[in-house]
mmCIF file of C-alpha atoms and ligand atoms in Angstrom:
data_model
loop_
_atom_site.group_PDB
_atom_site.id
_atom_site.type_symbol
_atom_site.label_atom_id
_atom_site.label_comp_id
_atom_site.label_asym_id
_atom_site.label_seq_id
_atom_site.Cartn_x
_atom_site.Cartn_y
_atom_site.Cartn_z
ATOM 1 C CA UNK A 1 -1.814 2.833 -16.764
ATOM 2 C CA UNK A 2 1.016 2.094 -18.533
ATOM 3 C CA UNK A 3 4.252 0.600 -16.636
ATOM 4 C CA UNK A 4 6.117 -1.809 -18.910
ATOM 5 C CA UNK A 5 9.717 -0.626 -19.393
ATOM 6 C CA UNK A 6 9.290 2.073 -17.000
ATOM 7 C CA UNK A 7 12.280 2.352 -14.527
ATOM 8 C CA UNK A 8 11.522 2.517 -11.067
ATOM 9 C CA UNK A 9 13.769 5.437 -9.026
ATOM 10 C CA UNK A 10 11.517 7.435 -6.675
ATOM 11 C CA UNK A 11 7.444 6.875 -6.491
ATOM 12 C CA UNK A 12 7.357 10.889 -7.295
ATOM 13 C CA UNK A 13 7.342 9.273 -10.787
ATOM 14 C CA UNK A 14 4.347 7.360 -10.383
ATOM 15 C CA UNK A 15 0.528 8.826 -10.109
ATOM 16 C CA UNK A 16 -1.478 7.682 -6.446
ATOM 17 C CA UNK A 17 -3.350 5.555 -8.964
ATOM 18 C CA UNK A 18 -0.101 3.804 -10.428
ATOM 19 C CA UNK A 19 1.128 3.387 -6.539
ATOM 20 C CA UNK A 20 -2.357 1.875 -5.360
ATOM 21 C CA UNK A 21 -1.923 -0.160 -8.181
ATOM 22 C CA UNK A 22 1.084 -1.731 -7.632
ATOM 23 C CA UNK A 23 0.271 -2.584 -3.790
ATOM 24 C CA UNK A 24 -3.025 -3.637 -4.701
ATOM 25 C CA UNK A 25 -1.178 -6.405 -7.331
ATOM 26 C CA UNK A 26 1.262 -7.138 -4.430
ATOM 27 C CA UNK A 27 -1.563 -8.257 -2.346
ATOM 28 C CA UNK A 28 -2.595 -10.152 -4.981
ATOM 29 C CA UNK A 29 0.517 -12.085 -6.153
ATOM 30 C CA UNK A 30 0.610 -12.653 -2.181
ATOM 31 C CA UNK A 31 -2.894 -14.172 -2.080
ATOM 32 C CA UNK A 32 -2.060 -16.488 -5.204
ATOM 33 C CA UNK A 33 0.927 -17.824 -3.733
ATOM 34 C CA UNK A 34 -0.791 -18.814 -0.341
ATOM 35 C CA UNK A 35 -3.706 -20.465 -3.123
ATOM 36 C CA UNK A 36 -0.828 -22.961 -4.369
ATOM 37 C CA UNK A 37 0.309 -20.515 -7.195
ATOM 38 C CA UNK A 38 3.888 -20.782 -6.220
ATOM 39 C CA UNK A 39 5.285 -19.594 -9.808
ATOM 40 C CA UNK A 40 3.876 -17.670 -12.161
ATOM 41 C CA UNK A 41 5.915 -18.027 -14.905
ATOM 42 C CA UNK A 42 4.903 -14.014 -16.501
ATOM 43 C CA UNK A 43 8.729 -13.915 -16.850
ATOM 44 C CA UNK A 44 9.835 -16.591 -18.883
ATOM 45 C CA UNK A 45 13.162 -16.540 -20.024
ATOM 46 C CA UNK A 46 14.120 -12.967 -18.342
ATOM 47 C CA UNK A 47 17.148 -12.314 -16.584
ATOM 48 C CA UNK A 48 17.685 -9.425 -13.731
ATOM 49 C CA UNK A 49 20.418 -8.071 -12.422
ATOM 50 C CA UNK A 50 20.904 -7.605 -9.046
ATOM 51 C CA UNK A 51 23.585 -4.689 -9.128
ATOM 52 C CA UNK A 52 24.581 -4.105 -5.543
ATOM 53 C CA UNK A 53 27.178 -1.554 -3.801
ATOM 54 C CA UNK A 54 25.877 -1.673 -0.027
ATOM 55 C CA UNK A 55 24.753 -4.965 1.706
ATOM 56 C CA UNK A 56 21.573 -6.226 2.051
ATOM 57 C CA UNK A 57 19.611 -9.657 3.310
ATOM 58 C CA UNK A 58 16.054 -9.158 2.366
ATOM 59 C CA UNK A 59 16.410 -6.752 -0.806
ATOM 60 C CA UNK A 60 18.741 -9.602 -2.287
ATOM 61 C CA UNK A 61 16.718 -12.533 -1.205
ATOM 62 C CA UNK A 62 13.582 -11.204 -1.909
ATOM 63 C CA UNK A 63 14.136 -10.727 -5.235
ATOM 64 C CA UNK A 64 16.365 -13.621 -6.445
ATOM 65 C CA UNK A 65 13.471 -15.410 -4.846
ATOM 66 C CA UNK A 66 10.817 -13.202 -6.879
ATOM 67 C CA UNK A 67 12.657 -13.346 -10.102
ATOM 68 C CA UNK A 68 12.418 -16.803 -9.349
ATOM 69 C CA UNK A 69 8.820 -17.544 -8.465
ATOM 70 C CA UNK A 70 7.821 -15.675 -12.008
ATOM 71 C CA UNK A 71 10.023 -17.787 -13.858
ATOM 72 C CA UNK A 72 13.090 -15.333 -14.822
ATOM 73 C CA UNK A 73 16.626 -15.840 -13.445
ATOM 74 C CA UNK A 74 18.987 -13.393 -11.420
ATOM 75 C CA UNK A 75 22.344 -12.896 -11.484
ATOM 76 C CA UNK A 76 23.603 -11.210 -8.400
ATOM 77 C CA UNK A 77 26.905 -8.569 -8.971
ATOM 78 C CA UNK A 78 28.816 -7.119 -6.318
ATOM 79 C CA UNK A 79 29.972 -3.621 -7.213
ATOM 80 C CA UNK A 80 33.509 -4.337 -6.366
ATOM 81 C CA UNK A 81 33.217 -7.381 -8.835
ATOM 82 C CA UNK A 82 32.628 -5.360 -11.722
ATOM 83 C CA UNK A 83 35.164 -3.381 -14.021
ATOM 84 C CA UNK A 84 33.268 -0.077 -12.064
ATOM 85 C CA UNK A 85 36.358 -0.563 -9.503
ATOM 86 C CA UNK A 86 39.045 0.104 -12.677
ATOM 87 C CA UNK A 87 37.145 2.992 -14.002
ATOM 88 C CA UNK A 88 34.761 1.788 -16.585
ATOM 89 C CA UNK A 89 31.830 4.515 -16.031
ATOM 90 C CA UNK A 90 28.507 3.309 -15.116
ATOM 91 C CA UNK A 91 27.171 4.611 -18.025
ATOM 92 C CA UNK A 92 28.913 2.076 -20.293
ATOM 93 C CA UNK A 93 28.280 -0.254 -17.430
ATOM 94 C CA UNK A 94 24.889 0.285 -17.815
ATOM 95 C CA UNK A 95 25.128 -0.043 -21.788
ATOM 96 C CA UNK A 96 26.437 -2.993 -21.369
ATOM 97 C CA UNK A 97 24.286 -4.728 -18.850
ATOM 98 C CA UNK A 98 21.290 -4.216 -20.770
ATOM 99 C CA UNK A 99 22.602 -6.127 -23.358
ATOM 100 C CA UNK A 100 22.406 -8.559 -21.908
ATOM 101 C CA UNK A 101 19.453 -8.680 -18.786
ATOM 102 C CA UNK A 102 16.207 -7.324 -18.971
ATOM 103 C CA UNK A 103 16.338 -5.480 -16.193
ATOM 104 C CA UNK A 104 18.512 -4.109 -13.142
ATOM 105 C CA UNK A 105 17.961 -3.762 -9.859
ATOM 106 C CA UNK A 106 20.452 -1.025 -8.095
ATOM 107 C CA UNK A 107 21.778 -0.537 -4.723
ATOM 108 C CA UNK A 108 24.216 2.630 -4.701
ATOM 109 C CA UNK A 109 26.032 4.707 -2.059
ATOM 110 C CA UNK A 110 24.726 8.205 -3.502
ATOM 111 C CA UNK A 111 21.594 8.510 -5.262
ATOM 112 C CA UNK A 112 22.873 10.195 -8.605
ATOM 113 C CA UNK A 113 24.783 6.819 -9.150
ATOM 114 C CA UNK A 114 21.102 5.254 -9.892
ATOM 115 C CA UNK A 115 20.342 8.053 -11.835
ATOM 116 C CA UNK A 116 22.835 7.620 -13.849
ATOM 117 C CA UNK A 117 22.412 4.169 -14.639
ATOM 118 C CA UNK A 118 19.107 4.558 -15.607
ATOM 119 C CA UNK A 119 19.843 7.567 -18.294
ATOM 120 C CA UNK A 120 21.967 5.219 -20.200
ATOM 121 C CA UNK A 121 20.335 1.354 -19.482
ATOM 122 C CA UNK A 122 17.865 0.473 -21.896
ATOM 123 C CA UNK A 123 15.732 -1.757 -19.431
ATOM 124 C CA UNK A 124 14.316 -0.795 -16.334
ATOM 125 C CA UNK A 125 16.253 0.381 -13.208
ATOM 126 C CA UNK A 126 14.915 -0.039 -10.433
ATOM 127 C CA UNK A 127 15.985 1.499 -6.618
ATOM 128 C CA UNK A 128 16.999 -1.029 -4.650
ATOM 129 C CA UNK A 129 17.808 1.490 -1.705
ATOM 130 C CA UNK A 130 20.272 4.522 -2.009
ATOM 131 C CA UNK A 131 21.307 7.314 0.548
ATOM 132 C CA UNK A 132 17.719 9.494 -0.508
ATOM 133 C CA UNK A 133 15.361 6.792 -0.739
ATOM 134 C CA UNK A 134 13.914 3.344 -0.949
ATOM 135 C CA UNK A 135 10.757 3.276 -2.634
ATOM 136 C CA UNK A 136 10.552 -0.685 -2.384
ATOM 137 C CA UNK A 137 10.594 -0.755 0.889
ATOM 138 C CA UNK A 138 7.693 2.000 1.111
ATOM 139 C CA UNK A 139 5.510 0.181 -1.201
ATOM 140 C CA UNK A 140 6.409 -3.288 0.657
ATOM 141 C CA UNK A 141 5.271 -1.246 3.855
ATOM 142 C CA UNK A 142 1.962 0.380 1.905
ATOM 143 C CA UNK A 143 1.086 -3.497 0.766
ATOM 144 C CA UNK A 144 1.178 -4.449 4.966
ATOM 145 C CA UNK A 145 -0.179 -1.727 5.885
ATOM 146 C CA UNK A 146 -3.486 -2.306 4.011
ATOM 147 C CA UNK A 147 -3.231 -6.017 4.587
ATOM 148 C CA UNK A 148 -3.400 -5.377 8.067
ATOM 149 C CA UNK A 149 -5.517 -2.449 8.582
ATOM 150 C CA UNK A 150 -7.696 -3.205 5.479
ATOM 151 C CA UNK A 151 -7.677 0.720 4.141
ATOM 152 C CA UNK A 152 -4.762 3.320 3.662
ATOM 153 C CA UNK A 153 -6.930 6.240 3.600
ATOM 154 C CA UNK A 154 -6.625 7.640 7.283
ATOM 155 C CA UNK A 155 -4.652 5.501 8.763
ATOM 156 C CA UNK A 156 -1.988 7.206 11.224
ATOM 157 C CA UNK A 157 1.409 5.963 10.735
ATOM 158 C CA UNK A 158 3.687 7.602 13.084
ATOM 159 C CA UNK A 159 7.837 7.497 12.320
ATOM 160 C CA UNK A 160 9.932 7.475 15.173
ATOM 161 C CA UNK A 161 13.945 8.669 15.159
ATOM 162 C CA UNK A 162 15.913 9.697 12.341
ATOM 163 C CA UNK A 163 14.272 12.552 10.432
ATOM 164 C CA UNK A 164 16.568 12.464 7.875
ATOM 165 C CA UNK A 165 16.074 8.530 7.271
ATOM 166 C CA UNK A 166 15.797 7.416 3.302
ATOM 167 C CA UNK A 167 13.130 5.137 4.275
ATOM 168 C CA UNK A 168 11.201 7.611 5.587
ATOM 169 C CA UNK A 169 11.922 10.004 2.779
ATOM 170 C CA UNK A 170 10.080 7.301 0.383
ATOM 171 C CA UNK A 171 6.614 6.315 3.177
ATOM 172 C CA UNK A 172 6.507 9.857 2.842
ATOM 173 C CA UNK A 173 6.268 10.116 -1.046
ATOM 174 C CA UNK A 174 4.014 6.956 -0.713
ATOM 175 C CA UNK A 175 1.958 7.603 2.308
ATOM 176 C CA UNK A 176 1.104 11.221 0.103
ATOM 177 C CA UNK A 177 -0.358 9.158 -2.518
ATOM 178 C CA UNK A 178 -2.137 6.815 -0.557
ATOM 179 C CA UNK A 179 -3.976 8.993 1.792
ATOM 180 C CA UNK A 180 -1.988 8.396 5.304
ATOM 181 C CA UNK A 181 -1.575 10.914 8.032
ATOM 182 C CA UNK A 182 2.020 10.792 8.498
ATOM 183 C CA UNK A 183 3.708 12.143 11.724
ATOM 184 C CA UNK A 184 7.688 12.061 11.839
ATOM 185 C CA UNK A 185 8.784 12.423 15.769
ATOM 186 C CA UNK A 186 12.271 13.428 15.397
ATOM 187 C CA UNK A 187 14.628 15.591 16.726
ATOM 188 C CA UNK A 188 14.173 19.270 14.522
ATOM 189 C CA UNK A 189 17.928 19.163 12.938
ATOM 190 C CA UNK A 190 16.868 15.871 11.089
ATOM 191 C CA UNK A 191 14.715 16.428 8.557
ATOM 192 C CA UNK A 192 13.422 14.329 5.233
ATOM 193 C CA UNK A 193 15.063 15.803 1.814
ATOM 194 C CA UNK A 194 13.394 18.651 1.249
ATOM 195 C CA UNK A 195 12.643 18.343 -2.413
ATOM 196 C CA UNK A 196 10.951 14.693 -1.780
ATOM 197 C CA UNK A 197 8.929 16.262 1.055
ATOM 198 C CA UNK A 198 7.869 19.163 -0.713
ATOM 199 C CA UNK A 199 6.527 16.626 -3.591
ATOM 200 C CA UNK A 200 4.607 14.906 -0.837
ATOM 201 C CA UNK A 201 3.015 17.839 0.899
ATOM 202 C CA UNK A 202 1.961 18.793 -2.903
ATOM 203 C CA UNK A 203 -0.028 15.851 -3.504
ATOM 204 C CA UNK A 204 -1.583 15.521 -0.089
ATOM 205 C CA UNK A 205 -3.425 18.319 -0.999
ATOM 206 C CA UNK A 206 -5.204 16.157 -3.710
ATOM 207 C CA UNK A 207 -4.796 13.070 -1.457
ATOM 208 C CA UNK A 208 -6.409 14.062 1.891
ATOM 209 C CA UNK A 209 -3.148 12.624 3.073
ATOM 210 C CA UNK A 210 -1.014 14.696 5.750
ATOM 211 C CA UNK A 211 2.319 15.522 7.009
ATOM 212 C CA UNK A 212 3.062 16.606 10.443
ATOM 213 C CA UNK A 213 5.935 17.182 12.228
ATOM 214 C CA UNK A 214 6.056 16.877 16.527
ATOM 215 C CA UNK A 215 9.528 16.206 18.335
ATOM 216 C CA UNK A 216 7.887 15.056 21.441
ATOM 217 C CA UNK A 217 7.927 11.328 20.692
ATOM 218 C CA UNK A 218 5.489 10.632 23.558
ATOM 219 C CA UNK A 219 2.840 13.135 22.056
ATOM 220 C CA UNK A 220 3.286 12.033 18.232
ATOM 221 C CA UNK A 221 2.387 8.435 19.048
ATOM 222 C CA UNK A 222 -0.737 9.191 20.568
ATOM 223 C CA UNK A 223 -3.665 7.513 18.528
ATOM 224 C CA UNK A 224 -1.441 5.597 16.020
ATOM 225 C CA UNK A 225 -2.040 2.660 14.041
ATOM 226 C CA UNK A 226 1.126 1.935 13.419
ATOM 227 C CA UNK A 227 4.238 2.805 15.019
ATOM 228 C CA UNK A 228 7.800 3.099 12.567
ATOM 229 C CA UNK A 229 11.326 3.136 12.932
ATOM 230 C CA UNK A 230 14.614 2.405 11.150
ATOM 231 C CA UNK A 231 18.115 2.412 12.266
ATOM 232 C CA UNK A 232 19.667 5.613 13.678
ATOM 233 C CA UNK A 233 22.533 5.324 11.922
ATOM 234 C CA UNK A 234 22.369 4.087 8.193
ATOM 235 C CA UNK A 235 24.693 2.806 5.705
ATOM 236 C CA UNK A 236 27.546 4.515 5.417
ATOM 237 C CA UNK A 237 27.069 6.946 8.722
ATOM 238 C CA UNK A 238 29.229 5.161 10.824
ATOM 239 C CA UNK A 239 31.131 8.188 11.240
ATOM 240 C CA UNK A 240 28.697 10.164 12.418
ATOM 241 C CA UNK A 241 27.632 7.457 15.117
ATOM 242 C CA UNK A 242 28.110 9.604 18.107
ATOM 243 C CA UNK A 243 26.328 12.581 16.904
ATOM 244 C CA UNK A 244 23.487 10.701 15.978
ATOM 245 C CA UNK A 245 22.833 8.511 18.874
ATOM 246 C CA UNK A 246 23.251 11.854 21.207
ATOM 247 C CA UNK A 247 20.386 13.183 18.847
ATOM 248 C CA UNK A 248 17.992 10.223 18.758
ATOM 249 C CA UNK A 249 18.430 8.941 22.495
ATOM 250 C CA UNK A 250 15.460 10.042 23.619
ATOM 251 C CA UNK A 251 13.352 8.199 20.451
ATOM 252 C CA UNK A 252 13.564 4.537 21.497
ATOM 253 C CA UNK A 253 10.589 2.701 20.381
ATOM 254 C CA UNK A 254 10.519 0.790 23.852
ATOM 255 C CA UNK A 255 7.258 -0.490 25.906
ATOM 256 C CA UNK A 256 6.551 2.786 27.472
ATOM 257 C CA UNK A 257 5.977 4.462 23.870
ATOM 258 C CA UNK A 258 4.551 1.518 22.545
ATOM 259 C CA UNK A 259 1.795 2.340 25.577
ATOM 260 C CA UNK A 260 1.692 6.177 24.978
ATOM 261 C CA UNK A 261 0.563 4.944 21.134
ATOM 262 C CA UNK A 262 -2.401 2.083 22.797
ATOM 263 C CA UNK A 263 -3.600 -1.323 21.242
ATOM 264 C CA UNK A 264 -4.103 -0.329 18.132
ATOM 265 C CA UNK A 265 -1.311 0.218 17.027
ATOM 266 C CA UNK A 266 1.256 -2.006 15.124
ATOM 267 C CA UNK A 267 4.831 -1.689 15.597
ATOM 268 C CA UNK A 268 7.353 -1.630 11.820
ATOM 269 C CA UNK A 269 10.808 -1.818 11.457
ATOM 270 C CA UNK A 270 12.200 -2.001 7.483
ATOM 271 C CA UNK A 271 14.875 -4.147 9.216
ATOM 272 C CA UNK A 272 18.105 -4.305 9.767
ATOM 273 C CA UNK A 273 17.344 -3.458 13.437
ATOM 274 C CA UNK A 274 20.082 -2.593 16.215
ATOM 275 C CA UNK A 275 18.397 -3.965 19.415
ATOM 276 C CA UNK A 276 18.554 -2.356 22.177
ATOM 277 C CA UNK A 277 19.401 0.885 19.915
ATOM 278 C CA UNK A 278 16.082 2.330 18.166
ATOM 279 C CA UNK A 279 13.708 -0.566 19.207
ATOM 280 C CA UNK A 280 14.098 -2.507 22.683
ATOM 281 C CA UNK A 281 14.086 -6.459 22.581
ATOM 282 C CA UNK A 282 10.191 -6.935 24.111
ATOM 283 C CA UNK A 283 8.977 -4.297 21.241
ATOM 284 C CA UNK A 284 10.288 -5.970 17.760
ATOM 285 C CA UNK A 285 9.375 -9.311 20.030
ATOM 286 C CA UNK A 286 6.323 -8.595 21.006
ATOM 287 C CA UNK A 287 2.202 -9.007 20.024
ATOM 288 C CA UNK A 288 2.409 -5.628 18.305
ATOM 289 C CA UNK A 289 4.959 -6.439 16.016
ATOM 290 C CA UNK A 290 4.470 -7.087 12.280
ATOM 291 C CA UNK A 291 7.818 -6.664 11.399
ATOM 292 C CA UNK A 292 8.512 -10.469 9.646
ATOM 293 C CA UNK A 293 5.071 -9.999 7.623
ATOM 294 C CA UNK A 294 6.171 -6.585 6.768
ATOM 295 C CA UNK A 295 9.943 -8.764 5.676
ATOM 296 C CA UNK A 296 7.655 -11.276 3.696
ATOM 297 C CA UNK A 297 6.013 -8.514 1.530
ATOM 298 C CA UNK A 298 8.893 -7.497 0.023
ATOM 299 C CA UNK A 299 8.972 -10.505 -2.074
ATOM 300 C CA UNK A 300 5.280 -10.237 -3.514
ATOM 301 C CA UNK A 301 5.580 -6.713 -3.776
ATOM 302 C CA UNK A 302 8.687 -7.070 -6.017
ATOM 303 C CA UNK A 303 7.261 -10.067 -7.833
ATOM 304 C CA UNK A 304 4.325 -7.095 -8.573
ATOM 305 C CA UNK A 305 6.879 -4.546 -9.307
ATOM 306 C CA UNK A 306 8.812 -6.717 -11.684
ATOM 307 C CA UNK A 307 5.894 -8.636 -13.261
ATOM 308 C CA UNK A 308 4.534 -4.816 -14.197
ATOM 309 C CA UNK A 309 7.898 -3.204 -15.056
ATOM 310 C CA UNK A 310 10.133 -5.976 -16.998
ATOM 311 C CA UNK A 311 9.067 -6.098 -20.644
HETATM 312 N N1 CP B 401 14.899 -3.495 4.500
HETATM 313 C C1 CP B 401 15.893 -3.794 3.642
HETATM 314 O O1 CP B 401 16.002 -3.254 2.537
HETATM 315 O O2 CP B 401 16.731 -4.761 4.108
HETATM 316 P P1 CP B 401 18.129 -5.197 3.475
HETATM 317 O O3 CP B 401 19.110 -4.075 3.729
HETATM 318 O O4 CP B 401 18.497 -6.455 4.203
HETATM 319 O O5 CP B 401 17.946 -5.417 2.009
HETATM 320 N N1 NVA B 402 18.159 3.459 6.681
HETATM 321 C C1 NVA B 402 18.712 2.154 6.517
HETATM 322 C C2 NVA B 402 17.776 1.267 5.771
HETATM 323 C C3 NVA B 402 18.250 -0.139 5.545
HETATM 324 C C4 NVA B 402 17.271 -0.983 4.801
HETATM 325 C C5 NVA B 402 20.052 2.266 5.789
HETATM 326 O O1 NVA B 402 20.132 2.988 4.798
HETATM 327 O O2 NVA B 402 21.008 1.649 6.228
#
């Protein structure tokens, strides 16, 4: 396994072995820190950029913080900071950048702007969340996931709401390569990207992993370790509000689902959450909630991501 100086846009990139890999070294750089290992200075000297068009808490934090704890330095840019806003390209943004950081951590509106910084930086690019996908996040989730349930290989994650969600899109591409049985309860005009799920249902057959999809909400939760939801309305749908809460109304993850799914299960959230919205108060609140360990993995997962990726 080879990662240094790979970029990281979509897990479809990586092998299930890579992906277990990475987890499995989240979990550890977790483990080390809670051993007294509170920097590991792999990093020495390095410099990422935090390049940033939507905004974020834990994305940001998490990694300043990780960038941090392995020695290297950040330097966080809002998009409407940079020359991008008077027309340089991000092509000769991206030139230039990796002149001068070792690698770059992206947060675009529309997927092909990450894409495109990655064909012409010379250091890693790595996903920080676009409108397709957020592979970070999935990987973050993977790393809970087996630190709760101590195996991937089975286990029944069920996602709740929008079909359509980018989060999703990636515990999809992940949950293929690790082996979960993923059922999305969502209402049948919201669907993952196509292309992403078809990669997904390709590997499961190699995986044992599976993909189903059930709009009763009521009957998908039934048996599930863990129970999944995001926002209804993402970044940059505000216009479509309306038409998406009429859609996902009946897909609150509220105590009488949370019963449908039984003890077992765990309730996640990739946060931001809108109370009251997809997730009711005494759910995200409540015993079966993992959702701050879930916010805490991000940083050892990235401090695994980066520590593999940055040369
Ligand atoms: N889950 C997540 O990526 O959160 P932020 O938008 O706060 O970064
Ligand atoms: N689906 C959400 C995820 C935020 C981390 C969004 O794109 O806004």
């Amino acid at each position: 396994m080879r990662f240094k100086g790979r970029d990281l846009i979509e897990l479809i990139d990586y092998t299930p072995e890579e992906v277990r890999f990475i987890v499995e070294s989240g979990l550890e750089f977790k483990r080390r820190f809670y051993a007294g290992e509170r920097v590991i200075n792999v990093l020495l000297g390095r410099t990422i950029a935090l390049l940033f068009e939507k905004s974020s808490t834990r994305t940001r934090v998490s990694f300043e913080v990780a960038a941090r704890q392995l020695g290297a330095s950040s330097i966080y840019l809002g998009w409407s900071e940079l020359q991008l806003v008077r027309g340089e390209t991000l092509a000769d943004t991206a030139r230039t950048l990796s002149r001068y950081v070792d690698g770059i951590v992206a947060r675009v509106k529309e997927h092909w702007k990450i894409v495109e910084l990655a064909e012409h930086a010379s250091v890693p690019v790595i996903n920080g969340l676009s409108d397709l996908s957020h592979p970070l996040q999935a990987l973050g989730d993977m790393m809970t996931i087996l630190e709760k349930k101590g195996r991937l290989e089975g286990v029944k994650l069920v996602f709740v709401g929008d079909g359509s969600d980018n989060v999703l899109n990636s515990l999809l591409v992940a949950g293929s390569k690790l082996g979960l049985h993923i059922v999305v309860a969502s209402p049948g005009q919201l669907r993952p990207d196509e292309s992403l799920l078809r990669h997904a249902m390709e590997v499961s057959r190699d995986t044992g992993a599976t993909i189903e999809f059930i709009e009763d909400p009521f009957e998908a939760v039934r048996g599930a370790d863990i129970v999944y939801t995001d926002v209804w309305v993402s970044m940059g749908q505000e216009a479509i509000r309306e038409e998406k809460v009429r859609l996902l109304k009946d897909y609150q993850v509220n105590s009488r689902l949370m019963e449908a799914a039984g003890d077992r299960a765990l309730f996640m959230h990739c946060l931001p959450a809108k109370r009251g919205e997809e997730v009711t108060d005494d759910v995200i609140d409540g015993p079966q909630s993992i959702v701050w360990d879930q916010a805490e993995n991000r940083l050892h997962i990235q401090k695994a991501i980066l520590a593999l990726l940055i040369p």
